[in-house]
Coordinates of C-alpha atoms in Angstrom, one line a residue:
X1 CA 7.9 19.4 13.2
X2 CA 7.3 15.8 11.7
X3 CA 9.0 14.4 9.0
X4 CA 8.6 11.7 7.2
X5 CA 10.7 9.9 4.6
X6 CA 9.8 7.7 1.7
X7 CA 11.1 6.6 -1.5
X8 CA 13.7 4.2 -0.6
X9 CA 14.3 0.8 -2.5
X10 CA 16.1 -1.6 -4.2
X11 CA 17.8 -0.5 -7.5
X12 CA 20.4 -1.3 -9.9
X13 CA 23.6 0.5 -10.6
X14 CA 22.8 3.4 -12.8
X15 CA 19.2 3.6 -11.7
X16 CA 17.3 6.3 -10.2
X17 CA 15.1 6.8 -7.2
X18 CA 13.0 10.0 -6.1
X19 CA 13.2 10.0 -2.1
X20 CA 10.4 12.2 -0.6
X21 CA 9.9 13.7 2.6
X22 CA 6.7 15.4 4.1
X23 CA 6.5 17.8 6.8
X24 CA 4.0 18.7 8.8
X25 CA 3.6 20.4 12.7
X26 CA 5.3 23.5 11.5
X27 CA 5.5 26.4 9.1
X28 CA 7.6 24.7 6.1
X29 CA 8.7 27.8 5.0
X30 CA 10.3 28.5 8.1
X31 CA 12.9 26.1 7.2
X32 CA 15.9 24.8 5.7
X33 CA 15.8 21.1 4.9
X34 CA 18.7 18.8 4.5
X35 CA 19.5 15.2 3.3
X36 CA 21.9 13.0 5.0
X37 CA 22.9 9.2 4.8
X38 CA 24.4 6.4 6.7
X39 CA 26.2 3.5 4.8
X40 CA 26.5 0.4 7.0
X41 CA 29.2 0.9 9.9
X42 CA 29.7 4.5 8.4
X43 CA 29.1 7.8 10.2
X44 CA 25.8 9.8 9.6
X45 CA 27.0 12.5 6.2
X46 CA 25.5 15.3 4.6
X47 CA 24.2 14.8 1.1
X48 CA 22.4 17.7 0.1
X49 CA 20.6 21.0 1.4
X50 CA 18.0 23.8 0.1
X51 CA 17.3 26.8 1.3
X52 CA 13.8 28.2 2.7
X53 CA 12.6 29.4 -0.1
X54 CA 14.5 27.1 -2.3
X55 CA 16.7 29.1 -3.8
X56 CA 19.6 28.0 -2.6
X57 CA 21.3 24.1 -3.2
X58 CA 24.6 22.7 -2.6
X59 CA 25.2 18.9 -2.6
X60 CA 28.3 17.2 -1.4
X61 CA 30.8 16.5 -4.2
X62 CA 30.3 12.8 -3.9
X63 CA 27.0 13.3 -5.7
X64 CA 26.8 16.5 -7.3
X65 CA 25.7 16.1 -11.1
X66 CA 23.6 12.7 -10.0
X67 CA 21.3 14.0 -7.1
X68 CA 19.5 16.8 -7.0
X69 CA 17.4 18.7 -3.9
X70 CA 14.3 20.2 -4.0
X71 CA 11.2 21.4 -2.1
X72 CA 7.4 22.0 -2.7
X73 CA 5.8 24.4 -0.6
X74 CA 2.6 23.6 -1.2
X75 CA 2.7 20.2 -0.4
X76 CA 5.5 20.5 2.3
X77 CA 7.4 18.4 0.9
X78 CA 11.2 18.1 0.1
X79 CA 12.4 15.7 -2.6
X80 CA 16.1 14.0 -3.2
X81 CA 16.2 13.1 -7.0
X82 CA 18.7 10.6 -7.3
X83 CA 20.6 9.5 -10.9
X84 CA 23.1 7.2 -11.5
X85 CA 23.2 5.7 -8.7
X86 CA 26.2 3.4 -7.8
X87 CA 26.7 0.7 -4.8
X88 CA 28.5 3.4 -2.7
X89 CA 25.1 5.2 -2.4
X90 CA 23.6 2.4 -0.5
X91 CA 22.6 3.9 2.9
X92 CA 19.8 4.9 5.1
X93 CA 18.9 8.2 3.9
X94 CA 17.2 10.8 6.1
X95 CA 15.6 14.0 5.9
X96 CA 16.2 16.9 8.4
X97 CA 14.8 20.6 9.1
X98 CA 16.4 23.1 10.3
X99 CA 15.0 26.6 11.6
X100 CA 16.6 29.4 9.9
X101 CA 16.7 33.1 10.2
X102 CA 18.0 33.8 6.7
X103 CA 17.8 32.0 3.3
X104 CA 20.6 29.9 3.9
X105 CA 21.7 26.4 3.4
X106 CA 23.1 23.9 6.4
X107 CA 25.4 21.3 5.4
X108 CA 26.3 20.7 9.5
X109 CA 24.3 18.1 10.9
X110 CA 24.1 19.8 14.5
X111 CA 22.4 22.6 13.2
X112 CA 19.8 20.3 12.5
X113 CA 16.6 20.6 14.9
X114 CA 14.5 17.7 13.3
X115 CA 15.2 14.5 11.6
X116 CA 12.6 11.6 9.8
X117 CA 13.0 8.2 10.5
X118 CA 15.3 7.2 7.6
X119 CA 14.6 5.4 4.3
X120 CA 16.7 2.6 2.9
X121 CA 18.3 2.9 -0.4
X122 CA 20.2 -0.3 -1.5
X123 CA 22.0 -0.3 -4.9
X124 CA 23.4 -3.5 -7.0
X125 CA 26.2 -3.8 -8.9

């Protein structure tokens, strides 16, 4: 499986961005995807997760009621809406797949099979 990110910019505190990610190379309906970010000198973290057949969200607290996950079968894609965004946020974002049995989310990174390149999200104060 492919994936690849997009979406990432240059915004202003209290802005929004829409981060997309495309899959391809594999059944998307096979798995859960994930969003993860890496501030500068920070440790890769989980942002937010949805289940195969999107029924299922949970988002970290640090951004719950500002970012929302979603996914579009049809176009294989999974999206990271992002609202209100404040400096903290600034990271490299990535996207990540992860082949599931059930209709479950993932919130640990290592159960992550496949990961996109990353996009750059830079917020100012």
């Amino acid at each position: 499986v492919q994936l690849q990110a997009s979406g990432g910019g240059v915004v202003q505190a209290g802005g929004s961005l829409r981060l997309s990610c495309a899959a391809s190379g594999g059944f998307f309906n096979n798995y859960g995807m994930g969003w993860f970010r890496q501030a500068p000198e920070k440790e890769r973290e989980f942002v937010c997760a949805i289940s195969r057949s999107g029924s299922y969200r949970y988002c970290t607290e640090f951004v719950t009621g500002r970012f929302t996950i979603s996914r579009d079968s049809a176009k294989n894609t999974v999206y990271l809406q992002m609202n209100s965004l404040k400096p903290e946020d600034t990271a490299v974002y990535y996207c990540a797949a992860a082949r599931t049995d059930g209709d479950a989310v993932r919130a640990r990174e290592g159960l992550y099979e496949y990961w996109g390149q990353g996009t750059l999200v830079t917020v100012s104060s």
